């Protein structure tokens, strides 16, 4: 098994990087984090990944892997426990469906507009945020929380009986909103309980220590009882 | 193995539906196609998939699956041949990376703006297309073709030695552009050879028969020698 000398090129508030970090932490695989600002297009980083995206996993022998879910599934294949994908084809399909739902529509409709307008645009261009885009992201968030709440009320974890990529993806995206003080659980009690359960796992602690220049986390971010 | 009485809810020019159709065809699994216009939000379809997205796979026993890559990987698990995912963890990671690259950035930067402006917006709202968005999509396409060309020049198939989801995803997205007459292979000879190889597979023939009300395919679309 390859689990020595792993490096992860990441940006702390990128939810896809967070999903891979949580995967490594849940599997107990030590990794050295390399802080990367992909928008700077550092030539050294582009040698590692010509496409310029994070996360990138760099292995001892110089092999690199990118594509967040490709990396996540790779880690699940080379380190079998805990299995983050379910036991049956139908179980895995449900976990992959939800993971894809968080990483695709949820990110596009909610996390991207809020993160871009409130943080990244300010860092990149020093331009003012567009309030209409932030408002749209917040309105979309309510619809998504409704479905998360529905799932959380019926299952121990979002994808079924056990912790899975569905939880890690969901918590990764929500934790970015949490950092920005965007979460209000009013009306979503089951979703709130589920998120508190994931957030209080020891594996989550390193993410709660993340700080990004230019913005401090919301006062609730490190509060496990919120 | 479950391969009888499968139904696929799909929209013909949706590249994600095409990827699942090609998967079923490559695996020789018969399926009944149910034409679905997800934007109409038909109550009968919303009962099948409350999220309202296609593709949806409906199995004999009433079980439904959605999420395009979740469905694709499910089919690869219940019908093992041909294996569309590679033989090793690193091989699978590379195939999943490329599949995700087509389904994520390539779709967002190229297929979505062109398909939306040239076809879907006209069907949905009868509004005029925005030429700036179409132009941006076309410019982005050149950068993506450069990378596809680079891959195709070095490998038998995009993900390695064998046909894989990387090829099916890539050909699905490109075939939508092909239908709209948007492909110009000038300067991308290796990519053109690879696409011709996938397009001339017997499994591709049903996709070449697709017709969508309101727009005819480009004259080259059904031409295997283009």
Coordinates of N, CA and C in Angstrom, one line a residue, chain A residues 11-19 21-22 106-107 110-116 118-120 141 168-183 185 195 199 204 207-208 210 212 215-218 221:
Chain A
X11 N -6.0 24.2 -1.8 CA -6.3 25.6 -1.3 C -7.3 25.4 -0.2
X12 N -7.1 26.0 1.0 CA -7.9 25.6 2.1 C -9.4 25.7 2.0
X13 N -9.9 26.7 1.3 CA -11.3 26.9 1.2 C -11.9 26.3 -0.1
X14 N -11.2 25.5 -0.8 CA -11.8 24.8 -1.9 C -12.5 23.6 -1.4
X15 N -13.8 23.4 -1.6 CA -14.5 22.3 -1.1 C -14.0 20.9 -1.6
X16 N -13.5 20.9 -2.8 CA -13.1 19.7 -3.4 C -11.8 19.2 -2.8
X17 N -10.9 20.2 -2.5 CA -9.7 19.9 -1.7 C -10.1 19.3 -0.3
X18 N -11.1 20.0 0.3 CA -11.5 19.5 1.6 C -12.0 18.1 1.6
X19 N -12.7 17.7 0.6 CA -13.2 16.4 0.5 C -12.1 15.4 0.4
X21 N -9.0 15.9 1.6 CA -8.3 16.0 2.9 C -9.1 15.1 3.9
X22 N -10.4 15.2 3.9 CA -11.3 14.4 4.9 C -11.1 13.0 4.6
X106 N -24.9 21.7 -6.4 CA -24.8 22.4 -5.1 C -23.7 23.4 -5.2
X107 N -22.6 23.0 -5.7 CA -21.4 23.9 -5.8 C -21.8 25.0 -6.8
X110 N -24.8 27.3 -5.3 CA -24.7 27.9 -4.0 C -23.3 28.3 -3.6
X111 N -22.4 27.3 -3.5 CA -21.0 27.6 -3.0 C -20.3 28.5 -3.9
X112 N -20.3 28.2 -5.2 CA -19.5 29.0 -6.1 C -19.8 30.5 -6.1
X113 N -21.1 30.9 -6.3 CA -21.4 32.3 -6.3 C -21.1 33.0 -5.0
X114 N -21.3 32.3 -3.9 CA -21.1 33.0 -2.6 C -19.6 33.1 -2.3
X115 N -18.8 32.0 -2.6 CA -17.4 32.0 -2.3 C -16.7 33.0 -3.3
X116 N -17.1 32.9 -4.6 CA -16.5 33.8 -5.6 C -16.7 35.3 -5.2
X118 N -17.8 36.7 -2.4 CA -17.5 37.2 -1.0 C -16.0 37.1 -0.8
X119 N -15.3 36.2 -1.5 CA -13.9 36.0 -1.1 C -12.9 36.0 -2.3
X120 N -13.2 35.1 -3.3 CA -12.1 35.0 -4.3 C -12.0 36.2 -5.2
X141 N -29.5 28.0 -1.6 CA -29.1 27.2 -0.4 C -30.3 26.7 0.4
X168 N -18.8 13.3 3.3 CA -17.6 14.1 3.2 C -17.8 15.2 2.2
X169 N -18.4 14.9 1.0 CA -18.6 16.0 0.0 C -19.6 17.1 0.6
X170 N -20.7 16.6 1.2 CA -21.6 17.6 1.7 C -21.0 18.4 2.8
X171 N -20.3 17.8 3.7 CA -19.7 18.6 4.8 C -18.6 19.5 4.3
X172 N -17.9 19.1 3.2 CA -16.9 20.0 2.7 C -17.5 21.3 2.1
X173 N -18.5 21.1 1.3 CA -19.2 22.3 0.8 C -19.8 23.2 1.8
X174 N -20.5 22.5 2.8 CA -21.2 23.3 3.8 C -20.2 24.0 4.7
X175 N -19.0 23.3 4.9 CA -18.0 23.9 5.9 C -17.4 25.2 5.3
X176 N -17.4 25.3 3.9 CA -16.9 26.6 3.3 C -18.0 27.7 3.6
X177 N -19.2 27.3 3.5 CA -20.3 28.3 3.8 C -20.3 28.7 5.2
X178 N -20.0 27.7 6.1 CA -19.9 27.9 7.5 C -18.8 28.9 7.8
X179 N -17.6 28.7 7.2 CA -16.5 29.6 7.4 C -16.9 31.0 7.1
X180 N -17.7 31.2 6.1 CA -18.1 32.5 5.6 C -19.3 33.0 6.4
X181 N -19.8 32.2 7.4 CA -20.9 32.6 8.2 C -22.2 32.6 7.5
X182 N -22.4 31.7 6.5 CA -23.6 31.7 5.7 C -24.6 30.7 6.1
X183 N -24.3 29.9 7.1 CA -25.3 28.8 7.5 C -26.3 29.3 8.5
X185 N -29.5 27.3 10.3 CA -30.2 26.0 10.2 C -31.7 26.1 10.6
X195 N -25.0 17.7 10.3 CA -23.7 18.5 10.1 C -22.9 18.5 11.4
X199 N -19.1 17.4 11.8 CA -18.2 18.5 12.2 C -17.4 18.1 13.5
X204 N -12.3 16.2 11.4 CA -12.7 17.5 10.9 C -11.9 18.6 11.5
X207 N -9.5 21.0 9.5 CA -10.2 21.9 8.7 C -10.7 23.2 9.4
X208 N -11.0 23.0 10.7 CA -11.5 24.1 11.5 C -10.4 25.1 11.8
X210 N -8.3 26.1 9.6 CA -7.9 26.8 8.4 C -8.2 28.3 8.6
X212 N -7.7 32.0 6.1 CA -7.3 32.5 4.8 C -7.1 34.0 4.9
X215 N -9.8 37.2 5.2 CA -11.1 37.0 5.8 C -10.9 36.1 7.0
X216 N -11.6 36.5 8.1 CA -11.6 35.6 9.3 C -12.8 34.7 9.2
X217 N -12.7 33.5 9.8 CA -13.9 32.7 9.8 C -15.0 33.3 10.7
X218 N -16.2 32.9 10.4 CA -17.3 33.3 11.2 C -17.2 32.9 12.7
X221 N -17.7 29.2 13.4 CA -17.1 28.2 12.6 C -16.4 27.1 13.4

